[in-house]
Amino acid sequence: MSAAIKHYLQFADFTAEEYAYLFARAALIKRKFKAYEKHHSLSDRTLAMVFEKASTRTRVSFEAGMYQLGGSVVNLTSGDSQLGRSEPIEDTARVISRMVDIVMIRTFEQARIDLFAQHSRVPVINGLTNEYHPCQILADLFTYIEHRGPIQGKTVAWIGDGNNMANTWAQAAALLGFTLRVSTPRGYEVDSQLAALNGAPGKGWQSFADPREACAGADLVTTDVWTSMGYEAENEARRQAFADWCVDAAMMAAAKPDALFMHCLPAHRGEEVTAEVIDGPQSVVWDEAENRMHVQKALLEYLLLGRLA
Ligand code: CP
C-alpha cells in the first residue's frame, strides 16, 4: 500500500488553492505550446494509459501531452492486455507501477480505480469512471475561465443525465464557489452521495424539474450524451425519457445573453443538443476538447514534480 502518494481519482482530491495553481500553470503551458516553445519538464518519465472503455479525446490528449512534455507513453486496453483475461486489477497495478512513473486509467466502477490506486507505487489519474470524470471538468473550468474569467459566483446549468459529469460538476461547485443547477428526467437524478464533497451532500447544487428553469440566467449551459458508456442496454428507454432534455435555442435564450455552451463530446446532434446550439456562436466545445491536453499536462507535472515556479 502507498498512502503517501498523491492521486487524482475525483475532483474532491484537490483544494481550491491547488486548482488555482493548476489553471495558472495550464495557461502557461498552453501559451508555450501555441508559441512552439519546448517545455520538457517530464523528460525520461513514462505514462501508462489503461483503457477499459473507448476514447478519442482522453487518449490523444494524454498521449500527445506526455510526448510534448518530453516523456513517453505506453497504452493498454482490456482487449490487448491480461486485464481482458481476468488478471486482478491489484496485480496489474503492482506490476505497471514498478515500470512507469504515472498511470491514467479509464474504467468502470470508482471502486476499481480506488483499488488500483491502493496498490500502485505511482500516482494514478482518473480518465473517467462510471461515477466521475475529473479531468473533463478541469478542462471545462479552464475553458470557462479563459473565455469569461473567474467561475466563482457564477451559475452553471447541467441538463440531462445525472451521470459522472454531473457528479463531478457538483463537487466542483461546492469546492470552487459557484452554483450548479441540475435538471434530469425523473429516475436519472444525481446521486447526492456521489456528488458530495467531503461529506457535504447538497452543498453547491440545486435540482430543477424543468430544464428551461435550470437554464434561466445561467452563465454556462452544459450537457452530455443521454446514454453513457456501459449503459447501452438502456438506450431506447433513455431516448424516450430524455426527449425534453435536448439543449436547444429556447434553453440558451433563457440563459444569460453571453452564456457559453459546453459538451464534453462525443455529441449526438438532435438528441441531447441541437446542431444549432453546438455549432452556434455560444458553443466553445472545440476549445473545451483542446484544453483537455493543456490542463492534463499541468496535472501530470503537478503529480510528478509538485509546484513549479
Ligand atoms: N470527453 C471525453 O472523455 O472524450 P473521450 O471519451 O473521447 O475520451
Short mmCIF file of C-alpha atoms and ligand atoms in Angstrom, two decimals:
data_model
loop_
_atom_site.label_atom_id
_atom_site.label_comp_id
_atom_site.label_asym_id
_atom_site.label_seq_id
_atom_site.Cartn_x
_atom_site.Cartn_y
_atom_site.Cartn_z
CA MET A 1 0.00 0.00 0.00
CA SER A 2 1.20 3.53 -0.71
CA ALA A 3 -0.87 6.05 1.28
CA ALA A 4 1.52 8.98 0.81
CA ILE A 5 1.28 9.08 -2.99
CA LYS A 6 -0.88 11.86 -4.41
CA HIS A 7 -3.51 10.55 -6.82
CA TYR A 8 -6.25 12.31 -8.80
CA LEU A 9 -9.23 9.98 -8.50
CA GLN A 10 -12.04 12.51 -8.11
CA PHE A 11 -12.42 16.29 -8.21
CA ALA A 12 -12.60 16.46 -4.40
CA ASP A 13 -8.99 15.20 -4.16
CA PHE A 14 -7.60 18.73 -4.65
CA THR A 15 -8.24 22.01 -2.83
CA ALA A 16 -9.45 25.26 -4.41
CA GLU A 17 -5.94 26.60 -3.97
CA GLU A 18 -4.45 23.64 -5.88
CA TYR A 19 -6.94 24.26 -8.70
CA ALA A 20 -5.92 27.93 -8.87
CA TYR A 21 -2.30 26.78 -9.30
CA LEU A 22 -3.26 24.22 -11.98
CA PHE A 23 -5.28 26.74 -14.01
CA ALA A 24 -2.40 29.24 -13.97
CA ARG A 25 0.09 26.52 -14.89
CA ALA A 26 -2.13 25.21 -17.70
CA ALA A 27 -2.35 28.75 -19.12
CA LEU A 28 1.46 28.99 -19.15
CA ILE A 29 1.82 25.55 -20.75
CA LYS A 30 -0.78 26.41 -23.39
CA ARG A 31 0.97 29.70 -24.23
CA LYS A 32 4.26 27.84 -24.74
CA PHE A 33 2.57 25.17 -26.89
CA LYS A 34 1.00 27.83 -29.11
CA ALA A 35 4.40 29.54 -29.49
CA TYR A 36 6.12 26.21 -30.43
CA GLU A 37 8.32 26.63 -27.35
CA LYS A 38 9.83 23.44 -25.95
CA HIS A 39 8.62 22.51 -22.47
CA HIS A 40 10.27 19.23 -21.47
CA SER A 41 9.52 19.13 -17.75
CA LEU A 42 8.88 15.35 -17.82
CA SER A 43 11.77 14.10 -19.94
CA ASP A 44 12.55 10.42 -19.27
CA ARG A 45 9.24 9.96 -17.43
CA THR A 46 6.73 7.36 -18.64
CA LEU A 47 2.94 7.45 -18.51
CA ALA A 48 0.94 4.21 -18.74
CA MET A 49 -2.61 4.62 -20.03
CA VAL A 50 -5.12 1.86 -19.29
CA PHE A 51 -8.37 1.96 -21.23
CA GLU A 52 -11.18 -0.39 -20.26
CA LYS A 53 -13.61 1.78 -22.26
CA ALA A 54 -13.29 3.53 -25.62
CA SER A 55 -11.82 7.02 -26.00
CA THR A 56 -10.75 9.62 -28.54
CA ARG A 57 -10.07 12.83 -26.57
CA THR A 58 -8.63 11.26 -23.43
CA ARG A 59 -6.28 9.01 -25.40
CA VAL A 60 -4.98 11.73 -27.71
CA SER A 61 -4.77 14.48 -25.08
CA PHE A 62 -2.78 12.37 -22.59
CA GLU A 63 -0.57 10.77 -25.23
CA ALA A 64 0.23 13.95 -27.17
CA GLY A 65 0.59 15.90 -23.93
CA MET A 66 3.06 13.48 -22.37
CA TYR A 67 5.23 13.44 -25.52
CA GLN A 68 5.17 17.24 -25.62
CA LEU A 69 6.46 17.26 -22.03
CA GLY A 70 9.43 15.15 -23.17
CA GLY A 71 8.11 11.88 -21.74
CA SER A 72 6.87 8.66 -23.27
CA VAL A 73 3.65 6.69 -23.18
CA VAL A 74 2.52 3.05 -23.00
CA ASN A 75 -1.08 2.32 -23.97
CA LEU A 76 -3.02 -0.73 -22.78
CA THR A 77 -6.61 -1.71 -23.41
CA SER A 78 -8.63 -4.55 -21.91
CA GLY A 79 -8.54 -6.27 -25.30
CA ASP A 80 -4.78 -6.29 -25.70
CA SER A 81 -3.71 -6.84 -22.09
CA GLN A 82 -4.23 -9.51 -19.45
CA LEU A 83 -6.97 -7.34 -17.90
CA GLY A 84 -9.22 -8.80 -20.60
CA ARG A 85 -8.33 -12.27 -19.34
CA SER A 86 -9.28 -11.50 -15.72
CA GLU A 87 -5.90 -10.62 -14.21
CA PRO A 88 -6.83 -8.91 -10.93
CA ILE A 89 -6.66 -5.12 -11.08
CA GLU A 90 -4.48 -5.12 -7.93
CA ASP A 91 -1.85 -7.28 -9.68
CA THR A 92 -1.99 -5.09 -12.77
CA ALA A 93 -1.41 -2.03 -10.58
CA ARG A 94 1.50 -3.67 -8.73
CA VAL A 95 3.24 -4.61 -11.99
CA ILE A 96 2.63 -1.49 -14.10
CA SER A 97 3.58 0.87 -11.29
CA ARG A 98 7.03 -0.75 -10.98
CA MET A 99 7.80 0.18 -14.58
CA VAL A 100 6.31 3.62 -15.17
CA ASP A 101 6.15 6.95 -13.33
CA ILE A 102 2.43 7.66 -13.51
CA VAL A 103 -0.77 5.90 -14.64
CA MET A 104 -4.00 7.16 -16.20
CA ILE A 105 -6.88 4.70 -16.13
CA ARG A 106 -10.36 4.77 -17.69
CA THR A 107 -12.53 2.09 -16.17
CA PHE A 108 -15.95 1.15 -14.82
CA GLU A 109 -16.71 1.46 -11.07
CA GLN A 110 -14.88 4.06 -8.95
CA ALA A 111 -14.09 1.20 -6.55
CA ARG A 112 -11.95 -0.33 -9.31
CA ILE A 113 -9.74 2.76 -9.73
CA ASP A 114 -9.59 3.18 -5.94
CA LEU A 115 -8.32 -0.41 -5.69
CA PHE A 116 -5.80 0.20 -8.47
CA ALA A 117 -4.51 3.30 -6.65
CA GLN A 118 -4.24 1.46 -3.35
CA HIS A 119 -1.83 -0.99 -4.97
CA SER A 120 0.09 1.48 -7.12
CA ARG A 121 3.57 2.78 -6.30
CA VAL A 122 2.99 5.82 -8.51
CA PRO A 123 0.27 8.49 -8.93
CA VAL A 124 -2.95 7.40 -10.60
CA ILE A 125 -5.26 9.70 -12.62
CA ASN A 126 -8.94 9.08 -13.26
CA GLY A 127 -9.53 9.25 -17.03
CA LEU A 128 -13.26 8.53 -16.45
CA THR A 129 -15.19 6.11 -14.26
CA ASN A 130 -18.92 5.43 -14.06
CA GLU A 131 -19.06 7.90 -11.18
CA TYR A 132 -16.60 10.72 -12.01
CA HIS A 133 -14.75 12.47 -14.86
CA PRO A 134 -12.48 14.98 -13.09
CA CYS A 135 -10.06 15.66 -16.00
CA GLN A 136 -13.00 16.75 -18.13
CA ILE A 137 -14.29 19.20 -15.50
CA LEU A 138 -10.75 20.51 -15.07
CA ALA A 139 -10.76 21.32 -18.80
CA ASP A 140 -14.29 22.76 -18.70
CA LEU A 141 -13.47 25.10 -15.84
CA PHE A 142 -10.24 26.21 -17.51
CA THR A 143 -12.21 26.89 -20.70
CA TYR A 144 -14.81 28.93 -18.82
CA ILE A 145 -12.08 30.98 -17.12
CA GLU A 146 -10.30 31.58 -20.45
CA HIS A 147 -13.49 32.93 -22.03
CA ARG A 148 -15.22 34.68 -19.14
CA GLY A 149 -12.88 34.99 -16.13
CA PRO A 150 -13.39 33.51 -12.64
CA ILE A 151 -16.14 30.92 -12.15
CA GLN A 152 -16.77 31.88 -8.51
CA GLY A 153 -20.29 33.20 -8.02
CA LYS A 154 -21.44 32.08 -11.48
CA THR A 155 -24.29 29.72 -12.35
CA VAL A 156 -23.84 26.54 -14.36
CA ALA A 157 -26.86 24.63 -15.72
CA TRP A 158 -26.43 20.87 -16.17
CA ILE A 159 -29.14 19.47 -18.48
CA GLY A 160 -29.66 15.72 -18.94
CA ASP A 161 -28.27 12.65 -17.27
CA GLY A 162 -27.26 12.67 -13.59
CA ASN A 163 -24.05 10.93 -14.61
CA ASN A 164 -20.31 11.03 -13.88
CA MET A 165 -20.06 14.55 -15.35
CA ALA A 166 -22.95 15.84 -13.23
CA ASN A 167 -21.45 14.33 -10.07
CA THR A 168 -18.11 15.94 -10.83
CA TRP A 169 -19.68 19.33 -11.61
CA ALA A 170 -21.44 19.14 -8.22
CA GLN A 171 -18.16 18.51 -6.42
CA ALA A 172 -16.56 21.40 -8.31
CA ALA A 173 -19.41 23.78 -7.43
CA ALA A 174 -19.07 23.09 -3.72
CA LEU A 175 -15.29 23.40 -3.84
CA LEU A 176 -14.90 26.44 -6.10
CA GLY A 177 -17.91 28.50 -5.01
CA PHE A 178 -20.31 28.53 -7.95
CA THR A 179 -23.90 27.33 -8.24
CA LEU A 180 -24.82 24.22 -10.19
CA ARG A 181 -28.43 23.85 -11.36
CA VAL A 182 -29.21 20.30 -12.37
CA SER A 183 -32.22 19.20 -14.42
CA THR A 184 -32.62 15.50 -15.17
CA PRO A 185 -35.61 13.33 -16.07
CA ARG A 186 -37.18 11.52 -13.14
CA GLY A 187 -35.23 8.34 -12.39
CA TYR A 188 -31.95 9.76 -13.69
CA GLU A 189 -31.18 12.16 -10.83
CA VAL A 190 -27.73 12.95 -9.45
CA ASP A 191 -26.80 10.63 -6.58
CA SER A 192 -26.24 13.02 -3.67
CA GLN A 193 -23.67 10.70 -2.10
CA LEU A 194 -21.54 10.74 -5.25
CA ALA A 195 -21.97 14.49 -5.67
CA ALA A 196 -20.94 15.07 -2.06
CA LEU A 197 -17.80 16.98 -1.32
CA ASN A 198 -16.01 15.54 1.70
CA GLY A 199 -19.27 14.63 3.44
CA ALA A 200 -21.23 17.76 2.46
CA PRO A 201 -24.13 16.45 0.32
CA GLY A 202 -26.35 19.04 -1.33
CA LYS A 203 -23.95 21.94 -0.98
CA GLY A 204 -23.39 23.86 -4.20
CA TRP A 205 -26.11 22.33 -6.40
CA GLN A 206 -29.85 22.60 -6.84
CA SER A 207 -32.33 20.37 -8.63
CA PHE A 208 -34.90 21.59 -11.22
CA ALA A 209 -37.72 19.55 -12.79
CA ASP A 210 -37.92 21.92 -15.78
CA PRO A 211 -34.70 22.22 -17.84
CA ARG A 212 -35.62 25.74 -19.03
CA GLU A 213 -35.93 26.88 -15.41
CA ALA A 214 -32.49 25.42 -14.71
CA CYS A 215 -31.11 27.47 -17.62
CA ALA A 216 -32.74 30.76 -16.55
CA GLY A 217 -29.98 33.32 -16.01
CA ALA A 218 -27.20 30.72 -16.27
CA ASP A 219 -23.65 31.72 -17.25
CA LEU A 220 -22.92 28.30 -18.73
CA VAL A 221 -25.22 25.59 -20.10
CA THR A 222 -23.74 22.12 -20.41
CA THR A 223 -24.87 18.60 -21.19
CA ASP A 224 -23.69 15.13 -22.18
CA VAL A 225 -24.98 12.13 -24.12
CA TRP A 226 -28.20 10.57 -22.87
CA THR A 227 -26.54 7.15 -22.63
CA SER A 228 -23.05 6.98 -21.13
CA MET A 229 -20.63 4.15 -21.94
CA GLY A 230 -21.65 0.95 -20.20
CA TYR A 231 -25.40 1.77 -20.20
CA GLU A 232 -26.12 0.96 -23.88
CA ALA A 233 -28.80 -1.62 -22.99
CA GLU A 234 -30.92 1.31 -21.69
CA ASN A 235 -30.62 3.23 -24.96
CA GLU A 236 -34.25 3.11 -26.08
CA ALA A 237 -35.73 3.77 -22.62
CA ARG A 238 -33.39 6.73 -22.21
CA ARG A 239 -34.24 8.13 -25.64
CA GLN A 240 -37.87 8.37 -24.54
CA ALA A 241 -37.20 9.61 -21.00
CA PHE A 242 -34.78 12.35 -22.12
CA ALA A 243 -36.81 13.73 -25.07
CA ASP A 244 -37.47 17.06 -23.28
CA TRP A 245 -33.83 17.42 -22.17
CA CYS A 246 -32.38 18.50 -25.52
CA VAL A 247 -30.45 21.76 -25.19
CA ASP A 248 -31.97 23.95 -27.89
CA ALA A 249 -32.15 27.63 -28.80
CA ALA A 250 -35.01 28.21 -26.33
CA MET A 251 -32.93 26.91 -23.43
CA MET A 252 -29.95 29.03 -24.49
CA ALA A 253 -32.28 32.05 -24.78
CA ALA A 254 -33.33 31.50 -21.14
CA ALA A 255 -29.69 31.71 -20.07
CA LYS A 256 -27.71 34.98 -19.92
CA PRO A 257 -27.10 36.57 -23.34
CA ASP A 258 -23.36 35.88 -23.04
CA ALA A 259 -23.81 32.33 -21.70
CA LEU A 260 -21.47 29.66 -23.04
CA PHE A 261 -22.43 26.17 -24.16
CA MET A 262 -20.21 23.15 -23.38
CA HIS A 263 -20.36 19.43 -24.14
CA CYS A 264 -17.58 17.01 -23.23
CA LEU A 265 -18.11 15.11 -26.52
CA PRO A 266 -18.78 12.89 -28.37
CA ALA A 267 -22.12 14.58 -29.13
CA HIS A 268 -25.31 13.36 -30.77
CA ARG A 269 -26.85 16.30 -32.61
CA GLY A 270 -30.64 16.13 -32.41
CA GLU A 271 -30.58 14.19 -29.11
CA GLU A 272 -29.01 15.98 -26.11
CA VAL A 273 -28.27 19.14 -28.14
CA THR A 274 -29.42 20.67 -31.40
CA ALA A 275 -26.94 21.31 -34.20
CA GLU A 276 -27.90 25.00 -33.98
CA VAL A 277 -26.59 25.19 -30.40
CA ILE A 278 -23.47 23.00 -30.56
CA ASP A 279 -22.37 24.54 -33.87
CA GLY A 280 -23.55 28.03 -32.89
CA PRO A 281 -21.74 31.12 -31.61
CA GLN A 282 -22.15 30.38 -27.89
CA SER A 283 -20.56 26.93 -28.17
CA VAL A 284 -16.95 26.52 -27.02
CA VAL A 285 -16.80 22.73 -27.39
CA TRP A 286 -13.64 22.68 -29.56
CA ASP A 287 -11.70 24.85 -27.10
CA GLU A 288 -13.03 22.61 -24.34
CA ALA A 289 -11.73 19.48 -26.11
CA GLU A 290 -8.32 21.03 -26.85
CA ASN A 291 -7.97 22.22 -23.27
CA ARG A 292 -8.06 18.61 -22.05
CA MET A 293 -4.45 18.41 -23.21
CA HIS A 294 -3.24 21.64 -21.62
CA VAL A 295 -4.80 21.04 -18.19
CA GLN A 296 -3.68 17.40 -18.14
CA LYS A 297 -0.09 18.45 -18.89
CA ALA A 298 -0.30 20.71 -15.82
CA LEU A 299 -1.80 17.83 -13.84
CA LEU A 300 0.90 15.33 -14.90
CA GLU A 301 3.60 17.80 -13.91
CA TYR A 302 1.93 18.58 -10.59
CA LEU A 303 1.55 14.94 -9.57
CA LEU A 304 5.14 14.11 -10.54
CA LEU A 305 7.08 17.27 -9.68
CA GLY A 306 4.85 19.30 -7.35
CA ARG A 307 4.59 23.06 -7.78
CA LEU A 308 6.94 24.66 -10.26
CA ALA A 309 7.90 28.32 -10.35
N1 CP B 1 -14.86 13.65 -23.26
C1 CP B 1 -14.14 12.51 -23.32
O1 CP B 1 -13.69 11.97 -22.29
O2 CP B 1 -13.91 12.05 -24.58
P1 CP B 1 -13.39 10.60 -24.97
O3 CP B 1 -14.42 9.61 -24.47
O4 CP B 1 -13.27 10.62 -26.46
O5 CP B 1 -12.07 10.36 -24.29
#
